PDB file of C-alpha atoms (C1' of nucleotides) in Angstrom:
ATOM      1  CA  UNK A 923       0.000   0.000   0.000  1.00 60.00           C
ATOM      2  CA  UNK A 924       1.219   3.474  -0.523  1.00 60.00           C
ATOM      3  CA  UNK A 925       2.571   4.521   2.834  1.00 56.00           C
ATOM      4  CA  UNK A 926       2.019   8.380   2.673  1.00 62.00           C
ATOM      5  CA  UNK A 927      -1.783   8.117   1.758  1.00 84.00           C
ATOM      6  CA  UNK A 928      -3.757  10.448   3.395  1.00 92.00           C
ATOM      7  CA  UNK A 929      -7.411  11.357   2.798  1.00 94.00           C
ATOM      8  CA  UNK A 930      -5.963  14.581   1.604  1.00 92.00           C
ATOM      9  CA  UNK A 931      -3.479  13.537  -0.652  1.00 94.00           C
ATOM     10  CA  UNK A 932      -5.464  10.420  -2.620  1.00 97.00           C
ATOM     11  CA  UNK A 933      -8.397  12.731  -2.650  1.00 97.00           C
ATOM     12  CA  UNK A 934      -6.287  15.442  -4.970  1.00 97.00           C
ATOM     13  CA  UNK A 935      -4.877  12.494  -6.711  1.00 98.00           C
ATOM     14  CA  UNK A 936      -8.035  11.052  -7.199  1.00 98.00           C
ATOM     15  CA  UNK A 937      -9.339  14.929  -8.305  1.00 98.00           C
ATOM     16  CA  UNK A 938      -6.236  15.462 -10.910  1.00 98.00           C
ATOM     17  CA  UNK A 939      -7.697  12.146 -13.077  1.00 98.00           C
ATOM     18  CA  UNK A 940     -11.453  12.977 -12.572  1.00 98.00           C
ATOM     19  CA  UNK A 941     -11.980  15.036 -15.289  1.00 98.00           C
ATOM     20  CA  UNK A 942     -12.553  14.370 -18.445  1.00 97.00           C
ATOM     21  CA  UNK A 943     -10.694  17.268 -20.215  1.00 98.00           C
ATOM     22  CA  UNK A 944      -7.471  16.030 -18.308  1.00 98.00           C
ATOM     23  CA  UNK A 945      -8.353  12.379 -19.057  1.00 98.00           C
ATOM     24  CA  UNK A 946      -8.667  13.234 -22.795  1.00 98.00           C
ATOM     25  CA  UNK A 947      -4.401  14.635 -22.024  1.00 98.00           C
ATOM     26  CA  UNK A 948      -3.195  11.699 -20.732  1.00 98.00           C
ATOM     27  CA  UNK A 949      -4.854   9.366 -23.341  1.00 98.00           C
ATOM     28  CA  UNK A 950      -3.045  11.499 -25.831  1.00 98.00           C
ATOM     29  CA  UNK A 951      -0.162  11.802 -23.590  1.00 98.00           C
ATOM     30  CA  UNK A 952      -0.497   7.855 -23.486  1.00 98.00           C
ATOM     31  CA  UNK A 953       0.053   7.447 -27.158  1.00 97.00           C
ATOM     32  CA  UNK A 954       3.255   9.661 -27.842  1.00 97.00           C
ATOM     33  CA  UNK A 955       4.478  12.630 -25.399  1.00 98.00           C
ATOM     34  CA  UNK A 956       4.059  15.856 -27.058  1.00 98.00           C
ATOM     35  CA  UNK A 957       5.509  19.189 -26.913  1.00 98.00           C
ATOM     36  CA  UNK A 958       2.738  21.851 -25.211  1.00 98.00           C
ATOM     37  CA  UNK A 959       1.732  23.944 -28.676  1.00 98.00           C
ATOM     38  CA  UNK A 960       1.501  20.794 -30.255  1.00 98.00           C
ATOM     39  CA  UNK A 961      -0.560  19.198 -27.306  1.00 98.00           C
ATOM     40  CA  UNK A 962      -2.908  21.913 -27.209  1.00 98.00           C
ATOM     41  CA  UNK A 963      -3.418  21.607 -30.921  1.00 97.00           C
ATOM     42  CA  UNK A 964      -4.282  17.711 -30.811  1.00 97.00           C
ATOM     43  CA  UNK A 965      -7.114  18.530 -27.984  1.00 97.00           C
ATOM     44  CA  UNK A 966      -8.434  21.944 -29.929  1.00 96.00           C
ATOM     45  CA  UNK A 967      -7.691  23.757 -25.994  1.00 97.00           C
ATOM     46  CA  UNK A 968      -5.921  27.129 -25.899  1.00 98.00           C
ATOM     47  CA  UNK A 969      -2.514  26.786 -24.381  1.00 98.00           C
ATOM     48  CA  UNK A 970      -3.439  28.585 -21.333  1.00 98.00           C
ATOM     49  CA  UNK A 971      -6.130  26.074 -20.433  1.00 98.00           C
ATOM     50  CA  UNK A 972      -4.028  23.305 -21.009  1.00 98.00           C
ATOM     51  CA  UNK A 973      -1.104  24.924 -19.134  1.00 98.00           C
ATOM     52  CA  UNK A 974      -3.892  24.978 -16.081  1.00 98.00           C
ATOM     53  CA  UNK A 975      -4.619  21.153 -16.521  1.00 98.00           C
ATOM     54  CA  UNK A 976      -0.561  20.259 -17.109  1.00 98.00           C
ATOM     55  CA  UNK A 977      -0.166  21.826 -13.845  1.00 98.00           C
ATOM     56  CA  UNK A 978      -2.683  19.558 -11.930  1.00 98.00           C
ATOM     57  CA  UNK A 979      -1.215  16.869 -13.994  1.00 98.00           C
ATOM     58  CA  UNK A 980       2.272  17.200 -12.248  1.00 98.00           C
ATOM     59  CA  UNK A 981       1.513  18.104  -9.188  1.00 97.00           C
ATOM     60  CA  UNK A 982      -0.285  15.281  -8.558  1.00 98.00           C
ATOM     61  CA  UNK A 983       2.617  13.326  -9.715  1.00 97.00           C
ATOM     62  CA  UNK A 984       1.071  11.861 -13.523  1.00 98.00           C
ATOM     63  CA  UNK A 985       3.052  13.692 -16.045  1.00 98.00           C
ATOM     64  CA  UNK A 986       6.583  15.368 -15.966  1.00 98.00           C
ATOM     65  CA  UNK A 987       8.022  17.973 -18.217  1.00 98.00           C
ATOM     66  CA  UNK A 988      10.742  18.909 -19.363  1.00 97.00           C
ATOM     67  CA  UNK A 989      12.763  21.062 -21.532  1.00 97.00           C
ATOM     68  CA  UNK A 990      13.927  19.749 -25.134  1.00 96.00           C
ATOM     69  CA  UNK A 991      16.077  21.292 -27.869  1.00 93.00           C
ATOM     70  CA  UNK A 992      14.348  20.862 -31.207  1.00 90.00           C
ATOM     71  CA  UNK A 993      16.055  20.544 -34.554  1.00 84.00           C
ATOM     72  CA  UNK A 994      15.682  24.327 -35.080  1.00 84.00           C
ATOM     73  CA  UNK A 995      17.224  24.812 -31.807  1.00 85.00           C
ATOM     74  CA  UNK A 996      13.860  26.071 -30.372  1.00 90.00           C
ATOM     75  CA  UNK A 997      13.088  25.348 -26.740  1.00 94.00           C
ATOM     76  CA  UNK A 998       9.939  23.167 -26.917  1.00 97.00           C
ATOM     77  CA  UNK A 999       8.142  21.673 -23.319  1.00 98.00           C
ATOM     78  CA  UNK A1000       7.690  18.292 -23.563  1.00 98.00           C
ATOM     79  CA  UNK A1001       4.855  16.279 -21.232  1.00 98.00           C
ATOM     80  CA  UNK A1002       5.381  12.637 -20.411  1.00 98.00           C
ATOM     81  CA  UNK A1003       3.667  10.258 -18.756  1.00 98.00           C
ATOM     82  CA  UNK A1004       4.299   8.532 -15.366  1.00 98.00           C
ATOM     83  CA  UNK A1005       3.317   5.194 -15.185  1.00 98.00           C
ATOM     84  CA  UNK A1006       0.965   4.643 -12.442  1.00 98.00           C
ATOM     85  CA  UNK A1007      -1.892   1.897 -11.408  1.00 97.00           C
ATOM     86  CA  UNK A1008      -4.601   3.303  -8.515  1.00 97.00           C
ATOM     87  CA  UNK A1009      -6.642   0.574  -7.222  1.00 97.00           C
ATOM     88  CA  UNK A1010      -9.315   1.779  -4.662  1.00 97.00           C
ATOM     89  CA  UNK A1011     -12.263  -0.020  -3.030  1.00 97.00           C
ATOM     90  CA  UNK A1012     -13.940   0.604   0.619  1.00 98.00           C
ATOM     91  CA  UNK A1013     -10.710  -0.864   2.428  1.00 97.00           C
ATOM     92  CA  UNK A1014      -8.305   1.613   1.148  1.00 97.00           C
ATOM     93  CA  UNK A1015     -10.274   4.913   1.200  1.00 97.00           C
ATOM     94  CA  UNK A1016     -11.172   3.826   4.955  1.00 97.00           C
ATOM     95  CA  UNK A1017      -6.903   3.075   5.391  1.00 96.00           C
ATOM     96  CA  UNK A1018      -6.503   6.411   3.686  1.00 97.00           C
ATOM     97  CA  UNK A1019      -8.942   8.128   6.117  1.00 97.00           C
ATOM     98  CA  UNK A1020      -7.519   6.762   9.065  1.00 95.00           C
ATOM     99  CA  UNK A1021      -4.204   8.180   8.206  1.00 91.00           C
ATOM    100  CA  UNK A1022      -5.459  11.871   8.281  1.00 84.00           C
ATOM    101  CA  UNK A1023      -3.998  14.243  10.612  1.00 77.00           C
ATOM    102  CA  UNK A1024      -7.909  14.481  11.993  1.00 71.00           C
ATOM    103  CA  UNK A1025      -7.494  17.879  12.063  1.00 59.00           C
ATOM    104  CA  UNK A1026     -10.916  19.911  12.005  1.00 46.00           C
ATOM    105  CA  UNK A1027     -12.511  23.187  13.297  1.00 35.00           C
TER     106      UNK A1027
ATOM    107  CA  UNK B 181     -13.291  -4.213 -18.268  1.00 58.00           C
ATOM    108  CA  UNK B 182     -16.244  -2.117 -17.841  1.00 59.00           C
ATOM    109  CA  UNK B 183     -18.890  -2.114 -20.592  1.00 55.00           C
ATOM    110  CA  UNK B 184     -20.119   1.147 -20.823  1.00 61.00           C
ATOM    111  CA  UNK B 185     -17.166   3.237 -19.172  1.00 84.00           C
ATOM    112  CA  UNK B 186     -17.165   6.421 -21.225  1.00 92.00           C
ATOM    113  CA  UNK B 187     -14.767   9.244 -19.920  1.00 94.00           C
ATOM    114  CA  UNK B 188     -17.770  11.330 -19.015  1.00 92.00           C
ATOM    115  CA  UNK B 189     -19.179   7.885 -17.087  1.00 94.00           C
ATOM    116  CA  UNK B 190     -15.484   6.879 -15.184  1.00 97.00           C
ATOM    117  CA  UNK B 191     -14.638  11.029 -14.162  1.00 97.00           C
ATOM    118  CA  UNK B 192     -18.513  11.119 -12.311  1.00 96.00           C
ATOM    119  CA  UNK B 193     -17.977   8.293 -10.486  1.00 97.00           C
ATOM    120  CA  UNK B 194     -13.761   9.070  -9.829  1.00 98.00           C
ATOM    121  CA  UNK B 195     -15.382  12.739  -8.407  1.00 98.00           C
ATOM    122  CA  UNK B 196     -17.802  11.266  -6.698  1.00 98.00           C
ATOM    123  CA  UNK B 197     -15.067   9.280  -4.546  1.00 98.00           C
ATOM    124  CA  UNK B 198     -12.171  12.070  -4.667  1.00 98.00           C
ATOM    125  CA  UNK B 199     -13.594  14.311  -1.410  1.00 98.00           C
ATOM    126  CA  UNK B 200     -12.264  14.373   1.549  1.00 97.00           C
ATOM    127  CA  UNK B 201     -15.694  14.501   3.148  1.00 98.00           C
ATOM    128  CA  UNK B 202     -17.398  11.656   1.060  1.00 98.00           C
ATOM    129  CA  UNK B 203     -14.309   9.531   1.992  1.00 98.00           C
ATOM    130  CA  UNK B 204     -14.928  10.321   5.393  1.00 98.00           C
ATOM    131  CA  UNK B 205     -18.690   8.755   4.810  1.00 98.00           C
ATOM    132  CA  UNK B 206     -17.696   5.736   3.204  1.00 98.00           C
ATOM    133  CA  UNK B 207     -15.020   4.791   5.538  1.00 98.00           C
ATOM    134  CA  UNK B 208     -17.606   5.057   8.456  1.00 98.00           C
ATOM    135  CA  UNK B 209     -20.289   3.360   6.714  1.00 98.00           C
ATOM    136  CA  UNK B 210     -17.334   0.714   6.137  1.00 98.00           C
ATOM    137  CA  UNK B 211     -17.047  -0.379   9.624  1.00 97.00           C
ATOM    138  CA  UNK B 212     -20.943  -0.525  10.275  1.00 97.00           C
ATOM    139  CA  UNK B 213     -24.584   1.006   8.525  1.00 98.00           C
ATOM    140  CA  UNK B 214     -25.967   4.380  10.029  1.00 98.00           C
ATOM    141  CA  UNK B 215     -29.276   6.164   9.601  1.00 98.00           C
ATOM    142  CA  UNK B 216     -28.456   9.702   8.403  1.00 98.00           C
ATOM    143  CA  UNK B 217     -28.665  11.783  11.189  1.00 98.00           C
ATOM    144  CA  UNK B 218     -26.715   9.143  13.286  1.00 98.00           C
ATOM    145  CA  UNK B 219     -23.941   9.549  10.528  1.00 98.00           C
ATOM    146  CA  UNK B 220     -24.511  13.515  10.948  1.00 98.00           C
ATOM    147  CA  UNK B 221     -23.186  13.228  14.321  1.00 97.00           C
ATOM    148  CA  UNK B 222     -20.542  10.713  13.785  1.00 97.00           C
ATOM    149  CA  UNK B 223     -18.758  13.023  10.927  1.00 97.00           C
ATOM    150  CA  UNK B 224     -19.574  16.277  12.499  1.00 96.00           C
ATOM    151  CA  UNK B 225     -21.688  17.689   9.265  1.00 97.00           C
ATOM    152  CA  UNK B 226     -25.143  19.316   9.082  1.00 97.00           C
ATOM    153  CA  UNK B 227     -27.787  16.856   7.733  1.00 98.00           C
ATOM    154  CA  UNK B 228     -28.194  19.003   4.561  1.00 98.00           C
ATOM    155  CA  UNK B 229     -24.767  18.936   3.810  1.00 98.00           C
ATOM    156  CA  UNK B 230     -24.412  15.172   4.344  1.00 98.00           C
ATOM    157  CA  UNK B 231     -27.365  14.805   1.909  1.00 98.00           C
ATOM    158  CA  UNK B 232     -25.698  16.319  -0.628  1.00 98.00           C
ATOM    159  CA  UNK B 233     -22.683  14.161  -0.424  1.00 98.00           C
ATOM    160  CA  UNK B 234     -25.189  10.947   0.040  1.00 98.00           C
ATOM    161  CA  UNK B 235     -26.913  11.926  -3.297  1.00 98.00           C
ATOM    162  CA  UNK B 236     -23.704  12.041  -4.853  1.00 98.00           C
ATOM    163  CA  UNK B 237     -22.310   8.710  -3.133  1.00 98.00           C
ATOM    164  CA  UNK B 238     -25.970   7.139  -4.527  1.00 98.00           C
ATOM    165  CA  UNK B 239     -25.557   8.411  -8.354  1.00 97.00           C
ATOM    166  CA  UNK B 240     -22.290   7.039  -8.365  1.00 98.00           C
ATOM    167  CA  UNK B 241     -23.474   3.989  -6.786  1.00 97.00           C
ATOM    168  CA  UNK B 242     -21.138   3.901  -3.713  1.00 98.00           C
ATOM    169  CA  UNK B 243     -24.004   3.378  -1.526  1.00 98.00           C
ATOM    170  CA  UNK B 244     -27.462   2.762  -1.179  1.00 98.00           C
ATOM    171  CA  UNK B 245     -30.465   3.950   0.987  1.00 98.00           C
ATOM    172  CA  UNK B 246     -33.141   2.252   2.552  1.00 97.00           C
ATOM    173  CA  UNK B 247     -36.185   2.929   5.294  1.00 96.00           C
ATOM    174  CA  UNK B 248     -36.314   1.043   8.254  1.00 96.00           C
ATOM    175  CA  UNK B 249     -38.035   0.617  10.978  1.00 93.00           C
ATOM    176  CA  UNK B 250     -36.684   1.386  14.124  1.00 90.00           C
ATOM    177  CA  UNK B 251     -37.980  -0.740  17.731  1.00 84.00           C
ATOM    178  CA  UNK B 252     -39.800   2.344  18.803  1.00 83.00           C
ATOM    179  CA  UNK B 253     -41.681   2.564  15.457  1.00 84.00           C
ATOM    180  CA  UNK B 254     -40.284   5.813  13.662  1.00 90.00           C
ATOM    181  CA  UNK B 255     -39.092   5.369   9.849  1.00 94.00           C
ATOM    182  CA  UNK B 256     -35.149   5.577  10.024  1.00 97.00           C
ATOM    183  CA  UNK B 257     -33.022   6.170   6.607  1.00 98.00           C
ATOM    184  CA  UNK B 258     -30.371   3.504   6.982  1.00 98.00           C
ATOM    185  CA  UNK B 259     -27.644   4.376   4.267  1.00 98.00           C
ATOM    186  CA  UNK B 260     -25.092   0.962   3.480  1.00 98.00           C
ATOM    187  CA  UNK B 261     -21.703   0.438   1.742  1.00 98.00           C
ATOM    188  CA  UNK B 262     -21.923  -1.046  -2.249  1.00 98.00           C
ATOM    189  CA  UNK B 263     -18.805  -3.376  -2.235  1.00 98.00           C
ATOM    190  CA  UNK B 264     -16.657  -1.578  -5.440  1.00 98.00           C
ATOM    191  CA  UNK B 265     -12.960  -1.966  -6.196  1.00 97.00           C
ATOM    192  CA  UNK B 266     -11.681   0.452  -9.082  1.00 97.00           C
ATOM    193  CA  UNK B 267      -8.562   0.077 -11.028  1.00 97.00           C
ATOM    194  CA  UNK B 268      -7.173   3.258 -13.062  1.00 97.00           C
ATOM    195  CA  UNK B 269      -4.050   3.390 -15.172  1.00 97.00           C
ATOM    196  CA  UNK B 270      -2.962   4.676 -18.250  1.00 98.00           C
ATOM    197  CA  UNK B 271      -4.325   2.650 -20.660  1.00 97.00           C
ATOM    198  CA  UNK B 272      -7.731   2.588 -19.108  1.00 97.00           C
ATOM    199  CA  UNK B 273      -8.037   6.008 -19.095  1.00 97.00           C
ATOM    200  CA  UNK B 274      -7.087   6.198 -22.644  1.00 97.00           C
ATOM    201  CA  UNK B 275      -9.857   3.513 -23.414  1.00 96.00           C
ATOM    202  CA  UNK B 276     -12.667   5.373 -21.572  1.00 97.00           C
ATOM    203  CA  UNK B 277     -11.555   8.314 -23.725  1.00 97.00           C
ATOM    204  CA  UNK B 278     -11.626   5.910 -26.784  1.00 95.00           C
ATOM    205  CA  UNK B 279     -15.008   4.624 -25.690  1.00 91.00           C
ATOM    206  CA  UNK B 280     -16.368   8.339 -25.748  1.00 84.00           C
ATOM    207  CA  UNK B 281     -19.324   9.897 -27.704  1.00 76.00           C
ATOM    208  CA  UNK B 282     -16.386  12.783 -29.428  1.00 71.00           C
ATOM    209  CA  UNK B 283     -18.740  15.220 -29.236  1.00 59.00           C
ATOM    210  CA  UNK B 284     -17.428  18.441 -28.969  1.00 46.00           C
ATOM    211  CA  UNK B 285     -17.975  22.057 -31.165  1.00 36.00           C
TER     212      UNK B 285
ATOM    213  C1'  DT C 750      12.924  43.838 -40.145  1.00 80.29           C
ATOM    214  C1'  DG C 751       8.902  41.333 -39.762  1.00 80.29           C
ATOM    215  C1'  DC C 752       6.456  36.969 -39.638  1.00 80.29           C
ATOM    216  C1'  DA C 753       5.761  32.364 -37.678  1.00 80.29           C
ATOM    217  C1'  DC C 754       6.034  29.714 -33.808  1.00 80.29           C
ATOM    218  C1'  DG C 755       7.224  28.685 -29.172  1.00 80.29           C
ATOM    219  C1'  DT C 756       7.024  29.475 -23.693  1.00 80.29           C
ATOM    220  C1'  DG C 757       4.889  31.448 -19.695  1.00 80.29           C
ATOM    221  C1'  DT C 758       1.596  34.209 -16.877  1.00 80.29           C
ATOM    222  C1'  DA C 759      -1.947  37.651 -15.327  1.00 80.29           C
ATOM    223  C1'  DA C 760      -6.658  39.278 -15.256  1.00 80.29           C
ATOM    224  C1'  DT C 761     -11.140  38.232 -15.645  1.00 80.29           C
ATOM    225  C1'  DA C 762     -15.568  36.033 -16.462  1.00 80.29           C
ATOM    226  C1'  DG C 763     -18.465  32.108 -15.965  1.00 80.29           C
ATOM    227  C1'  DA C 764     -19.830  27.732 -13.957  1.00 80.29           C
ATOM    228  C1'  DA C 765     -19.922  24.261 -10.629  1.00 80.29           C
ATOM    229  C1'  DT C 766     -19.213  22.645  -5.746  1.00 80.29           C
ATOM    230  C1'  DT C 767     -19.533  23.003  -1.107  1.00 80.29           C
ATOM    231  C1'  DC C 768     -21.654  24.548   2.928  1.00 80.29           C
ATOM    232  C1'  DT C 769     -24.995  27.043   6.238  1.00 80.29           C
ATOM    233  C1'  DG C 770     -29.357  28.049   8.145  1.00 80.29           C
ATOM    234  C1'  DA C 771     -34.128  27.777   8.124  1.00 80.29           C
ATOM    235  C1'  DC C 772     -38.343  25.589   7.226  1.00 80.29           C
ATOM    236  C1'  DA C 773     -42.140  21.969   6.811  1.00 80.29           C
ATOM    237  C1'  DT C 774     -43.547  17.574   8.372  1.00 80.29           C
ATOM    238  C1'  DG C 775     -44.092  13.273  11.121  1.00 80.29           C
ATOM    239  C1'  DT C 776     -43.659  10.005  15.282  1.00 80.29           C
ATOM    240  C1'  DG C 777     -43.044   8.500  20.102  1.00 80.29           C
ATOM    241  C1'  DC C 778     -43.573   9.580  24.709  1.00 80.29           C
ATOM    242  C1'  DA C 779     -43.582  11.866  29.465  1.00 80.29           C
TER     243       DA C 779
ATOM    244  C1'  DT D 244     -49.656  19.302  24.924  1.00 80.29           C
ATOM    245  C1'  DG D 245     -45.005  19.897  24.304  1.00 80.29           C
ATOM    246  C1'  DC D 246     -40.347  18.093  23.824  1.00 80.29           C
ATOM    247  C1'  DA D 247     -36.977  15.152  21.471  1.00 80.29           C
ATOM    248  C1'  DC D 248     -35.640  13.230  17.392  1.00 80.29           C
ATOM    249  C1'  DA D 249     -36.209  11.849  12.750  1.00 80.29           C
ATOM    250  C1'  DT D 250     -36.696  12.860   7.318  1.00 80.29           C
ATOM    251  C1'  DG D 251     -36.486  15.910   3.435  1.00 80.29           C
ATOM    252  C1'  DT D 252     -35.882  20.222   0.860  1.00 80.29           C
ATOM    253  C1'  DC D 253     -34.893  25.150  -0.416  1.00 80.29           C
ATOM    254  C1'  DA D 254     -32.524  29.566  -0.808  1.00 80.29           C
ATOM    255  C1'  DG D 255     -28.431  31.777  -0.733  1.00 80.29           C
ATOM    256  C1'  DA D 256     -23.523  32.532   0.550  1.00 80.29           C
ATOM    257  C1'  DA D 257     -18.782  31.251   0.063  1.00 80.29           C
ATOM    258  C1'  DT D 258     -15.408  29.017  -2.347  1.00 80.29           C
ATOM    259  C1'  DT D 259     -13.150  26.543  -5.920  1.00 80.29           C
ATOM    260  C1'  DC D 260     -12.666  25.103 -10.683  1.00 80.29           C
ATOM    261  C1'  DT D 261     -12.783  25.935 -15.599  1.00 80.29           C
ATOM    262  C1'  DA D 262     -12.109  28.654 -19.454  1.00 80.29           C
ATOM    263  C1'  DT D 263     -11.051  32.870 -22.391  1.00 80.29           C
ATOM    264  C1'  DT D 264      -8.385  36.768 -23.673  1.00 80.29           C
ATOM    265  C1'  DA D 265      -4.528  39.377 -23.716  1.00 80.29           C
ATOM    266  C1'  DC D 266       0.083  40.355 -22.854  1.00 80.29           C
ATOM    267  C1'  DA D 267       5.450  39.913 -22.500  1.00 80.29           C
ATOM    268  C1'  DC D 268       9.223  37.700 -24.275  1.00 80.29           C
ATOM    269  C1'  DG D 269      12.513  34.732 -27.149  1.00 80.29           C
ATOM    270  C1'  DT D 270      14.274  32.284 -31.520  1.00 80.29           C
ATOM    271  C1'  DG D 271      14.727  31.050 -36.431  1.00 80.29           C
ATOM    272  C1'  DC D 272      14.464  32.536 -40.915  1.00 80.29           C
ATOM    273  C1'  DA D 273      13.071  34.630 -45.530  1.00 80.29           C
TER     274       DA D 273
END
DNA sequence: TGCACGTGTAATAGAATTCTGACATGTGCA
DNA sequence: TGCACATGTCAGAATTCTATTACACGTGCA
């Protein structure tokens, strides 16, 4: 199990793949990783949009990016995918739960 | 696989489970089956609120309701646990996309 | 020099979620 | 009769999320 998984933290993970406008990057992501202009091209989404959903992407740890000289020697942001497998049922969200910090008010 | 798991279809019932709060509900109603307002008390949440989340829980099919009868004879709204295990990765993302209606404009 | 193409971000509007408080209604019981 | 406790819903506030538009800046190249 992971260790570090609070209610918190597989909630936002949970969050970053809920939505189907960041599901629809990854299953593009899934096929070849792209450079962002390019990405936001394959999805018809303005950049800054997709720049929005990249973010929530990383952060919660399902894509990286990273810098890449092109031919041209243009800087170009590439996004790749991080493997990953979530399995959740009633067990783990209670486990998850029960490692929260339990702090309310 | 699932049949009919559209991205639209997997991201309501992935939001459904990725709160804090409605994680909070189903890891109670994991250890045992409460009546709503018992379940009020237990996570500390107004009973309107905790409807909301319930409704949610319900649509996604998480849990289900039922009346019941209580010794002393008043109607009770017992709410219990639908057993579910859910496994997300890559490629099954990229299949629910796959699976999806495309329409966009 | 100016156009095409790329990164990155700020401001703002619009939409959806979450949450509170109040109300109507019903039952058991002292 | 009145209190305690239950279900169920509504209106509105507060907050977060999503999306658009516009801007600043840099590089290659005809």
């Amino acid at each position: 199990m992971n260790p570090a998984s609070t209610a918190e933290s597989l909630s936002a993970r949970l969050a970053a793949i809920a939505s189907p406008q960041r599901m629809r990057i990854i299953a593009v992501l899934y096929a070849e990783s792209l450079h962002v202009s390019e990405l936001a091209r394959r999805l018809g989404m303005s950049r800054a949009l997709l720049y929005m959903h990249l973010t929530k992407l990383e952060e919660a740890g399902f894509v990286v990016g990273h810098l890449e000289m092109s031919d041209g020697g243009k800087a170009l942001k590439f996004f790749e995918l991080v493997p990953f497998a979530i399995t959740i049922d009633a067990a783990a969200l209670a486990a998850a739960v029960a490692n929260d910090p339990e702090a309310e008010t």
